Amino acid sequence: MLSTAAIANSTELIFCYEDKTVAPMFLAQSNEMLGTQPEASLEILQNLDNTLSQLSIRYQRKAWLSCLNDLRTNKVNAVIATYRPERTEFAQYPMDGTQQLDPRFAVSEFGSCLIGGKKFHQQWQSREVFQTRAFTLAIANGYDLGKVLHQEPFFVQHTSSVEKAVELIDRGVVDATLDVCQVGDRKVSNFRYKTAQVQAIYPPLEKAQGYLLFSKQFYQQHKALSQRIWQTIAAQDNAKLYVEYLDKTNHEARVVSSRHR
């Protein structure tokens, strides 16, 4: 616990985070928010708050667009999001000496893989030989193929969830689905579907990094502190934390699913 004097001398940071669990940003059609588990993001900031005595964080949980708009109007000081050039007009990302985005200071990195059975794995590896082969891909509502998969021959069938997509794979209705398979350097293959005969195809087809970005106003007023915050977050094992929350959430989902069988 910080003393009253320490709190009085600390800088307040208002952090806004998503008010519901969402798909990782690179999978979401809205292409707005990288969150996966808002509780994990919250714990990362709480660890930061406990580490830096010169910082005092106030938390606000809202719809993502409200967080982004509040950052633009300086009502909040920070959010976690992926890089988009248009956001640099009102938000500050961690940059290197050449003013390029510095991935060393990413809060998180999520990789997406194709998920399918053994037969699909073999067919996918030989797709360049049999170029006329088109695969059927089940995509959960709210997910997108991404730039890489848009170039591949897929028939897309939308489903209500990833679990439903895996069920369709098991029944032979579709060939594959798309899901998170890696967090940082940690593989999380098969974490959703322990009983299904499906596996992820590595390496991930696409990756996306989440950054803690500050409002321009906060960054200009607290440049040294902002740099210290980025460095401190990067030193934490954030991937381990995200994986723990993913495991917990998907274990709970499997328990609920088993009760309805």
PDB file of C-alpha atoms in Angstrom:
ATOM      1  CA  MET A   1       0.000   0.000   0.000  1.00  0.00           C
ATOM      2  CA  LEU A   2       1.211   3.467  -0.850  1.00  0.00           C
ATOM      3  CA  SER A   3       1.319   6.066   1.884  1.00  0.00           C
ATOM      4  CA  THR A   4      -0.908   9.129   1.707  1.00  0.00           C
ATOM      5  CA  ALA A   5       2.142  11.269   0.970  1.00  0.00           C
ATOM      6  CA  ALA A   6       3.236   8.995  -1.884  1.00  0.00           C
ATOM      7  CA  ILE A   7      -0.227   9.083  -3.433  1.00  0.00           C
ATOM      8  CA  ALA A   8      -0.301  12.867  -3.165  1.00  0.00           C
ATOM      9  CA  ASN A   9       3.008  13.106  -5.051  1.00  0.00           C
ATOM     10  CA  SER A  10       2.112  10.563  -7.741  1.00  0.00           C
ATOM     11  CA  THR A  11       0.803  11.233 -11.247  1.00  0.00           C
ATOM     12  CA  GLU A  12      -2.715  10.031 -11.967  1.00  0.00           C
ATOM     13  CA  LEU A  13      -3.262   7.936 -15.090  1.00  0.00           C
ATOM     14  CA  ILE A  14      -6.856   7.272 -16.164  1.00  0.00           C
ATOM     15  CA  PHE A  15      -6.921   3.914 -17.965  1.00  0.00           C
ATOM     16  CA  CYS A  16      -9.988   2.893 -19.980  1.00  0.00           C
ATOM     17  CA  TYR A  17     -10.617  -0.723 -20.945  1.00  0.00           C
ATOM     18  CA  GLU A  18     -13.238  -2.764 -22.773  1.00  0.00           C
ATOM     19  CA  ASP A  19     -16.418  -3.575 -20.868  1.00  0.00           C
ATOM     20  CA  LYS A  20     -16.776  -7.098 -22.270  1.00  0.00           C
ATOM     21  CA  THR A  21     -14.647  -9.987 -23.474  1.00  0.00           C
ATOM     22  CA  VAL A  22     -13.909  -9.612 -27.178  1.00  0.00           C
ATOM     23  CA  ALA A  23     -12.063 -11.490 -29.867  1.00  0.00           C
ATOM     24  CA  PRO A  24      -8.469 -10.431 -30.352  1.00  0.00           C
ATOM     25  CA  MET A  25      -8.305  -7.386 -32.538  1.00  0.00           C
ATOM     26  CA  PHE A  26      -6.816  -9.077 -35.586  1.00  0.00           C
ATOM     27  CA  LEU A  27      -9.726 -11.519 -35.637  1.00  0.00           C
ATOM     28  CA  ALA A  28     -12.485  -8.991 -35.071  1.00  0.00           C
ATOM     29  CA  GLN A  29     -14.419  -7.611 -38.026  1.00  0.00           C
ATOM     30  CA  SER A  30     -14.689  -4.227 -36.362  1.00  0.00           C
ATOM     31  CA  ASN A  31     -10.871  -4.091 -36.392  1.00  0.00           C
ATOM     32  CA  GLU A  32     -10.966  -1.868 -33.337  1.00  0.00           C
ATOM     33  CA  MET A  33      -9.863  -3.529 -30.145  1.00  0.00           C
ATOM     34  CA  LEU A  34      -7.359  -6.092 -28.987  1.00  0.00           C
ATOM     35  CA  GLY A  35      -8.584  -7.404 -25.684  1.00  0.00           C
ATOM     36  CA  THR A  36      -9.246 -11.130 -25.443  1.00  0.00           C
ATOM     37  CA  GLN A  37      -9.589 -10.827 -21.658  1.00  0.00           C
ATOM     38  CA  PRO A  38     -10.227  -7.378 -20.179  1.00  0.00           C
ATOM     39  CA  GLU A  39      -9.446  -8.825 -16.741  1.00  0.00           C
ATOM     40  CA  ALA A  40      -5.940  -9.723 -17.937  1.00  0.00           C
ATOM     41  CA  SER A  41      -5.361  -6.192 -19.210  1.00  0.00           C
ATOM     42  CA  LEU A  42      -6.624  -4.850 -15.904  1.00  0.00           C
ATOM     43  CA  GLU A  43      -4.233  -7.054 -13.928  1.00  0.00           C
ATOM     44  CA  ILE A  44      -1.305  -5.928 -16.092  1.00  0.00           C
ATOM     45  CA  LEU A  45      -2.086  -2.302 -15.252  1.00  0.00           C
ATOM     46  CA  GLN A  46      -2.604  -3.135 -11.580  1.00  0.00           C
ATOM     47  CA  ASN A  47       0.852  -4.747 -11.496  1.00  0.00           C
ATOM     48  CA  LEU A  48       2.215  -1.580 -13.070  1.00  0.00           C
ATOM     49  CA  ASP A  49       0.417   0.542 -10.475  1.00  0.00           C
ATOM     50  CA  ASN A  50       1.965  -1.491  -7.665  1.00  0.00           C
ATOM     51  CA  THR A  51       5.447  -1.290  -9.207  1.00  0.00           C
ATOM     52  CA  LEU A  52       5.740   2.436  -9.929  1.00  0.00           C
ATOM     53  CA  SER A  53       5.369   4.565  -6.810  1.00  0.00           C
ATOM     54  CA  GLN A  54       5.178   7.752  -8.893  1.00  0.00           C
ATOM     55  CA  LEU A  55       2.044   6.479 -10.638  1.00  0.00           C
ATOM     56  CA  SER A  56      -1.563   6.236  -9.468  1.00  0.00           C
ATOM     57  CA  ILE A  57      -3.983   4.565 -11.901  1.00  0.00           C
ATOM     58  CA  ARG A  58      -7.721   5.164 -12.014  1.00  0.00           C
ATOM     59  CA  TYR A  59      -9.733   2.611 -13.977  1.00  0.00           C
ATOM     60  CA  GLN A  60     -12.743   3.143 -16.210  1.00  0.00           C
ATOM     61  CA  ARG A  61     -14.566   0.285 -17.925  1.00  0.00           C
ATOM     62  CA  LYS A  62     -16.626   1.295 -20.956  1.00  0.00           C
ATOM     63  CA  ALA A  63     -17.600   0.273 -24.466  1.00  0.00           C
ATOM     64  CA  TRP A  64     -14.502   0.298 -26.657  1.00  0.00           C
ATOM     65  CA  LEU A  65     -15.588   3.202 -28.866  1.00  0.00           C
ATOM     66  CA  SER A  66     -16.265   5.263 -25.753  1.00  0.00           C
ATOM     67  CA  CYS A  67     -12.738   4.524 -24.510  1.00  0.00           C
ATOM     68  CA  LEU A  68     -11.275   5.582 -27.835  1.00  0.00           C
ATOM     69  CA  ASN A  69     -13.357   8.760 -28.032  1.00  0.00           C
ATOM     70  CA  ASP A  70     -12.453   9.668 -24.456  1.00  0.00           C
ATOM     71  CA  LEU A  71      -8.767   9.241 -25.306  1.00  0.00           C
ATOM     72  CA  ARG A  72      -9.224  11.562 -28.278  1.00  0.00           C
ATOM     73  CA  THR A  73     -10.838  14.225 -26.085  1.00  0.00           C
ATOM     74  CA  ASN A  74      -8.410  13.749 -23.161  1.00  0.00           C
ATOM     75  CA  LYS A  75     -11.089  12.444 -20.794  1.00  0.00           C
ATOM     76  CA  VAL A  76      -8.913   9.367 -20.260  1.00  0.00           C
ATOM     77  CA  ASN A  77      -5.148   9.043 -20.555  1.00  0.00           C
ATOM     78  CA  ALA A  78      -4.522   5.539 -21.877  1.00  0.00           C
ATOM     79  CA  VAL A  79      -5.999   2.471 -23.586  1.00  0.00           C
ATOM     80  CA  ILE A  80      -4.596  -0.799 -24.946  1.00  0.00           C
ATOM     81  CA  ALA A  81      -5.005  -1.186 -28.705  1.00  0.00           C
ATOM     82  CA  THR A  82      -3.230  -2.279 -31.857  1.00  0.00           C
ATOM     83  CA  TYR A  83      -1.411   0.109 -34.140  1.00  0.00           C
ATOM     84  CA  ARG A  84      -3.408   2.083 -36.676  1.00  0.00           C
ATOM     85  CA  PRO A  85      -1.826   5.095 -38.427  1.00  0.00           C
ATOM     86  CA  GLU A  86      -4.877   7.331 -38.013  1.00  0.00           C
ATOM     87  CA  ARG A  87      -4.689   6.973 -34.238  1.00  0.00           C
ATOM     88  CA  THR A  88      -1.309   8.698 -34.145  1.00  0.00           C
ATOM     89  CA  GLU A  89      -3.146  11.993 -34.677  1.00  0.00           C
ATOM     90  CA  PHE A  90      -4.447  11.884 -31.104  1.00  0.00           C
ATOM     91  CA  ALA A  91      -2.544   9.043 -29.407  1.00  0.00           C
ATOM     92  CA  GLN A  92       1.100   8.300 -28.677  1.00  0.00           C
ATOM     93  CA  TYR A  93       2.559   4.858 -29.347  1.00  0.00           C
ATOM     94  CA  PRO A  94       6.025   3.745 -28.172  1.00  0.00           C
ATOM     95  CA  MET A  95       8.444   4.744 -30.940  1.00  0.00           C
ATOM     96  CA  ASP A  96      12.122   4.007 -31.538  1.00  0.00           C
ATOM     97  CA  GLY A  97      14.856   6.511 -32.405  1.00  0.00           C
ATOM     98  CA  THR A  98      13.712   6.678 -36.032  1.00  0.00           C
ATOM     99  CA  GLN A  99      10.101   7.336 -35.011  1.00  0.00           C
ATOM    100  CA  GLN A 100       8.987   3.865 -36.028  1.00  0.00           C
ATOM    101  CA  LEU A 101       6.676   1.744 -33.888  1.00  0.00           C
ATOM    102  CA  ASP A 102       8.788  -0.141 -31.336  1.00  0.00           C
ATOM    103  CA  PRO A 103       7.440  -3.701 -30.906  1.00  0.00           C
ATOM    104  CA  ARG A 104       9.704  -4.276 -27.893  1.00  0.00           C
ATOM    105  CA  PHE A 105       7.177  -2.347 -25.824  1.00  0.00           C
ATOM    106  CA  ALA A 106       4.058  -4.225 -26.901  1.00  0.00           C
ATOM    107  CA  VAL A 107       1.766  -5.254 -24.050  1.00  0.00           C
ATOM    108  CA  SER A 108       0.709  -8.409 -25.877  1.00  0.00           C
ATOM    109  CA  GLU A 109       1.043 -10.365 -29.099  1.00  0.00           C
ATOM    110  CA  PHE A 110      -1.590 -12.783 -30.371  1.00  0.00           C
ATOM    111  CA  GLY A 111      -1.155 -15.224 -33.249  1.00  0.00           C
ATOM    112  CA  SER A 112      -3.973 -16.813 -35.258  1.00  0.00           C
ATOM    113  CA  CYS A 113      -3.812 -20.264 -36.862  1.00  0.00           C
ATOM    114  CA  LEU A 114      -5.977 -22.453 -39.011  1.00  0.00           C
ATOM    115  CA  ILE A 115      -7.497 -25.232 -36.888  1.00  0.00           C
ATOM    116  CA  GLY A 116      -8.381 -28.548 -38.493  1.00  0.00           C
ATOM    117  CA  GLY A 117      -8.116 -32.327 -38.450  1.00  0.00           C
ATOM    118  CA  LYS A 118      -5.256 -34.481 -39.725  1.00  0.00           C
ATOM    119  CA  LYS A 119      -6.730 -34.766 -43.231  1.00  0.00           C
ATOM    120  CA  PHE A 120      -6.986 -30.984 -43.554  1.00  0.00           C
ATOM    121  CA  HIS A 121      -3.397 -30.584 -42.360  1.00  0.00           C
ATOM    122  CA  GLN A 122      -2.228 -32.819 -45.208  1.00  0.00           C
ATOM    123  CA  GLN A 123      -4.424 -31.100 -47.783  1.00  0.00           C
ATOM    124  CA  TRP A 124      -3.350 -27.637 -46.657  1.00  0.00           C
ATOM    125  CA  GLN A 125       0.328 -28.481 -47.001  1.00  0.00           C
ATOM    126  CA  SER A 126      -0.254 -29.667 -50.590  1.00  0.00           C
ATOM    127  CA  ARG A 127      -2.587 -26.854 -51.643  1.00  0.00           C
ATOM    128  CA  GLU A 128       0.001 -25.301 -53.987  1.00  0.00           C
ATOM    129  CA  VAL A 129       0.064 -28.566 -55.972  1.00  0.00           C
ATOM    130  CA  PHE A 130      -3.711 -28.862 -56.151  1.00  0.00           C
ATOM    131  CA  GLN A 131      -4.540 -25.222 -56.760  1.00  0.00           C
ATOM    132  CA  THR A 132      -8.165 -25.917 -57.648  1.00  0.00           C
ATOM    133  CA  ARG A 133      -8.882 -27.283 -54.154  1.00  0.00           C
ATOM    134  CA  ALA A 134     -11.177 -24.932 -52.264  1.00  0.00           C
ATOM    135  CA  PHE A 135     -11.634 -25.374 -48.524  1.00  0.00           C
ATOM    136  CA  THR A 136     -14.682 -24.654 -46.403  1.00  0.00           C
ATOM    137  CA  LEU A 137     -13.844 -22.512 -43.403  1.00  0.00           C
ATOM    138  CA  ALA A 138     -16.198 -22.029 -40.457  1.00  0.00           C
ATOM    139  CA  ILE A 139     -15.767 -18.551 -38.989  1.00  0.00           C
ATOM    140  CA  ALA A 140     -17.338 -17.502 -35.691  1.00  0.00           C
ATOM    141  CA  ASN A 141     -19.481 -14.365 -35.827  1.00  0.00           C
ATOM    142  CA  GLY A 142     -17.348 -11.290 -35.247  1.00  0.00           C
ATOM    143  CA  TYR A 143     -14.221 -12.866 -36.727  1.00  0.00           C
ATOM    144  CA  ASP A 144     -12.512 -11.938 -39.973  1.00  0.00           C
ATOM    145  CA  LEU A 145     -10.154 -13.838 -42.267  1.00  0.00           C
ATOM    146  CA  GLY A 146      -7.395 -11.252 -42.168  1.00  0.00           C
ATOM    147  CA  LYS A 147      -5.155 -10.173 -45.023  1.00  0.00           C
ATOM    148  CA  VAL A 148      -3.333 -13.480 -45.483  1.00  0.00           C
ATOM    149  CA  LEU A 149      -6.372 -15.754 -45.625  1.00  0.00           C
ATOM    150  CA  HIS A 150      -8.273 -13.436 -47.954  1.00  0.00           C
ATOM    151  CA  GLN A 151      -5.789 -14.560 -50.608  1.00  0.00           C
ATOM    152  CA  GLU A 152      -6.597 -18.251 -50.099  1.00  0.00           C
ATOM    153  CA  PRO A 153      -9.419 -20.271 -51.763  1.00  0.00           C
ATOM    154  CA  PHE A 154     -12.048 -20.517 -49.020  1.00  0.00           C
ATOM    155  CA  PHE A 155     -15.782 -20.944 -48.880  1.00  0.00           C
ATOM    156  CA  VAL A 156     -16.783 -19.242 -45.626  1.00  0.00           C
ATOM    157  CA  GLN A 157     -19.567 -20.503 -43.378  1.00  0.00           C
ATOM    158  CA  HIS A 158     -20.394 -18.312 -40.387  1.00  0.00           C
ATOM    159  CA  THR A 159     -21.144 -19.895 -37.022  1.00  0.00           C
ATOM    160  CA  SER A 160     -22.244 -18.678 -33.602  1.00  0.00           C
ATOM    161  CA  SER A 161     -18.959 -19.599 -31.873  1.00  0.00           C
ATOM    162  CA  VAL A 162     -15.557 -21.239 -32.291  1.00  0.00           C
ATOM    163  CA  GLU A 163     -16.899 -24.255 -30.389  1.00  0.00           C
ATOM    164  CA  LYS A 164     -19.665 -24.615 -32.982  1.00  0.00           C
ATOM    165  CA  ALA A 165     -17.074 -24.326 -35.758  1.00  0.00           C
ATOM    166  CA  VAL A 166     -15.045 -27.173 -34.212  1.00  0.00           C
ATOM    167  CA  GLU A 167     -18.204 -29.266 -33.958  1.00  0.00           C
ATOM    168  CA  LEU A 168     -18.739 -28.789 -37.704  1.00  0.00           C
ATOM    169  CA  ILE A 169     -15.156 -29.928 -38.337  1.00  0.00           C
ATOM    170  CA  ASP A 170     -15.742 -33.102 -36.296  1.00  0.00           C
ATOM    171  CA  ARG A 171     -18.904 -33.811 -38.302  1.00  0.00           C
ATOM    172  CA  GLY A 172     -17.084 -33.331 -41.608  1.00  0.00           C
ATOM    173  CA  VAL A 173     -19.249 -30.366 -42.625  1.00  0.00           C
ATOM    174  CA  VAL A 174     -16.312 -27.935 -42.902  1.00  0.00           C
ATOM    175  CA  ASP A 175     -12.557 -28.322 -43.250  1.00  0.00           C
ATOM    176  CA  ALA A 176     -11.207 -25.858 -40.715  1.00  0.00           C
ATOM    177  CA  THR A 177     -11.711 -22.799 -38.554  1.00  0.00           C
ATOM    178  CA  LEU A 178      -9.584 -19.905 -37.331  1.00  0.00           C
ATOM    179  CA  ASP A 179      -8.638 -19.187 -33.737  1.00  0.00           C
ATOM    180  CA  VAL A 180      -5.997 -17.825 -31.396  1.00  0.00           C
ATOM    181  CA  CYS A 181      -3.144 -20.331 -31.246  1.00  0.00           C
ATOM    182  CA  GLN A 182      -0.249 -18.387 -29.741  1.00  0.00           C
ATOM    183  CA  VAL A 183       0.258 -15.669 -27.154  1.00  0.00           C
ATOM    184  CA  GLY A 184       3.734 -14.204 -27.310  1.00  0.00           C
ATOM    185  CA  ASP A 185       5.979 -17.247 -27.758  1.00  0.00           C
ATOM    186  CA  ARG A 186       3.540 -19.559 -25.965  1.00  0.00           C
ATOM    187  CA  LYS A 187       1.483 -21.974 -28.032  1.00  0.00           C
ATOM    188  CA  VAL A 188      -2.102 -22.368 -26.871  1.00  0.00           C
ATOM    189  CA  SER A 189      -3.159 -24.984 -29.413  1.00  0.00           C
ATOM    190  CA  ASN A 190      -6.259 -26.979 -28.549  1.00  0.00           C
ATOM    191  CA  PHE A 191      -7.051 -24.989 -25.414  1.00  0.00           C
ATOM    192  CA  ARG A 192     -10.723 -24.651 -26.367  1.00  0.00           C
ATOM    193  CA  TYR A 193     -11.440 -28.164 -27.478  1.00  0.00           C
ATOM    194  CA  LYS A 194      -9.650 -30.847 -25.504  1.00  0.00           C
ATOM    195  CA  THR A 195     -11.864 -33.672 -26.801  1.00  0.00           C
ATOM    196  CA  ALA A 196     -11.903 -32.686 -30.464  1.00  0.00           C
ATOM    197  CA  GLN A 197      -9.584 -34.311 -33.006  1.00  0.00           C
ATOM    198  CA  VAL A 198      -8.280 -31.001 -34.249  1.00  0.00           C
ATOM    199  CA  GLN A 199      -4.965 -29.206 -34.042  1.00  0.00           C
ATOM    200  CA  ALA A 200      -3.561 -25.820 -34.990  1.00  0.00           C
ATOM    201  CA  ILE A 201      -1.298 -25.431 -38.004  1.00  0.00           C
ATOM    202  CA  TYR A 202       1.847 -23.596 -36.925  1.00  0.00           C
ATOM    203  CA  PRO A 203       3.407 -21.110 -37.328  1.00  0.00           C
ATOM    204  CA  PRO A 204       0.567 -18.569 -36.963  1.00  0.00           C
ATOM    205  CA  LEU A 205      -0.687 -17.065 -40.204  1.00  0.00           C
ATOM    206  CA  GLU A 206      -1.015 -13.622 -38.673  1.00  0.00           C
ATOM    207  CA  LYS A 207       0.083 -11.825 -35.530  1.00  0.00           C
ATOM    208  CA  ALA A 208      -1.044  -8.613 -33.898  1.00  0.00           C
ATOM    209  CA  GLN A 209       0.462  -6.624 -31.060  1.00  0.00           C
ATOM    210  CA  GLY A 210      -1.383  -4.611 -28.461  1.00  0.00           C
ATOM    211  CA  TYR A 211       0.175  -1.415 -27.109  1.00  0.00           C
ATOM    212  CA  LEU A 212      -0.537   0.879 -24.211  1.00  0.00           C
ATOM    213  CA  LEU A 213      -1.095   4.183 -25.968  1.00  0.00           C
ATOM    214  CA  PHE A 214      -1.372   7.531 -24.249  1.00  0.00           C
ATOM    215  CA  SER A 215      -3.311  10.624 -25.143  1.00  0.00           C
ATOM    216  CA  LYS A 216      -1.096  13.242 -26.774  1.00  0.00           C
ATOM    217  CA  GLN A 217      -1.725  15.574 -23.855  1.00  0.00           C
ATOM    218  CA  PHE A 218      -0.659  13.062 -21.194  1.00  0.00           C
ATOM    219  CA  TYR A 219       2.446  12.085 -23.141  1.00  0.00           C
ATOM    220  CA  GLN A 220       3.565  15.678 -23.695  1.00  0.00           C
ATOM    221  CA  GLN A 221       3.156  16.440 -19.998  1.00  0.00           C
ATOM    222  CA  HIS A 222       4.796  13.223 -18.751  1.00  0.00           C
ATOM    223  CA  LYS A 223       7.288  11.998 -21.364  1.00  0.00           C
ATOM    224  CA  ALA A 224       9.794  10.483 -18.929  1.00  0.00           C
ATOM    225  CA  LEU A 225       7.056   8.724 -16.955  1.00  0.00           C
ATOM    226  CA  SER A 226       5.451   7.435 -20.166  1.00  0.00           C
ATOM    227  CA  GLN A 227       8.751   5.877 -21.234  1.00  0.00           C
ATOM    228  CA  ARG A 228       9.163   4.334 -17.789  1.00  0.00           C
ATOM    229  CA  ILE A 229       5.662   2.862 -18.000  1.00  0.00           C
ATOM    230  CA  TRP A 230       6.342   1.256 -21.395  1.00  0.00           C
ATOM    231  CA  GLN A 231       9.630  -0.188 -20.150  1.00  0.00           C
ATOM    232  CA  THR A 232       8.032  -1.574 -16.989  1.00  0.00           C
ATOM    233  CA  ILE A 233       5.158  -3.216 -18.868  1.00  0.00           C
ATOM    234  CA  ALA A 234       7.560  -4.781 -21.368  1.00  0.00           C
ATOM    235  CA  ALA A 235       9.549  -6.316 -18.496  1.00  0.00           C
ATOM    236  CA  GLN A 236       6.462  -8.146 -17.168  1.00  0.00           C
ATOM    237  CA  ASP A 237       5.544 -11.646 -18.361  1.00  0.00           C
ATOM    238  CA  ASN A 238       2.268 -10.506 -19.889  1.00  0.00           C
ATOM    239  CA  ALA A 239       1.943 -13.515 -22.206  1.00  0.00           C
ATOM    240  CA  LYS A 240       1.840 -15.880 -19.225  1.00  0.00           C
ATOM    241  CA  LEU A 241      -0.949 -13.823 -17.691  1.00  0.00           C
ATOM    242  CA  TYR A 242      -3.043 -13.770 -20.879  1.00  0.00           C
ATOM    243  CA  VAL A 243      -2.636 -17.541 -21.297  1.00  0.00           C
ATOM    244  CA  GLU A 244      -3.763 -18.134 -17.705  1.00  0.00           C
ATOM    245  CA  TYR A 245      -6.924 -16.099 -18.303  1.00  0.00           C
ATOM    246  CA  LEU A 246      -7.571 -17.890 -21.599  1.00  0.00           C
ATOM    247  CA  ASP A 247      -7.180 -21.286 -19.918  1.00  0.00           C
ATOM    248  CA  LYS A 248      -9.511 -20.274 -17.098  1.00  0.00           C
ATOM    249  CA  THR A 249     -12.180 -18.892 -19.416  1.00  0.00           C
ATOM    250  CA  ASN A 250     -12.119 -21.859 -21.775  1.00  0.00           C
ATOM    251  CA  HIS A 251     -12.142 -24.375 -18.920  1.00  0.00           C
ATOM    252  CA  GLU A 252     -15.302 -22.705 -17.637  1.00  0.00           C
ATOM    253  CA  ALA A 253     -16.774 -22.804 -21.154  1.00  0.00           C
ATOM    254  CA  ARG A 254     -16.064 -26.538 -21.458  1.00  0.00           C
ATOM    255  CA  VAL A 255     -17.701 -27.207 -18.077  1.00  0.00           C
ATOM    256  CA  VAL A 256     -20.837 -25.325 -19.123  1.00  0.00           C
ATOM    257  CA  SER A 257     -20.857 -27.105 -22.487  1.00  0.00           C
ATOM    258  CA  SER A 258     -20.580 -30.558 -20.861  1.00  0.00           C
ATOM    259  CA  ARG A 259     -23.614 -29.821 -18.681  1.00  0.00           C
ATOM    260  CA  HIS A 260     -25.740 -29.271 -21.780  1.00  0.00           C
ATOM    261  CA  ARG A 261     -24.799 -32.500 -23.546  1.00  0.00           C
TER     262      ARG A 261
END
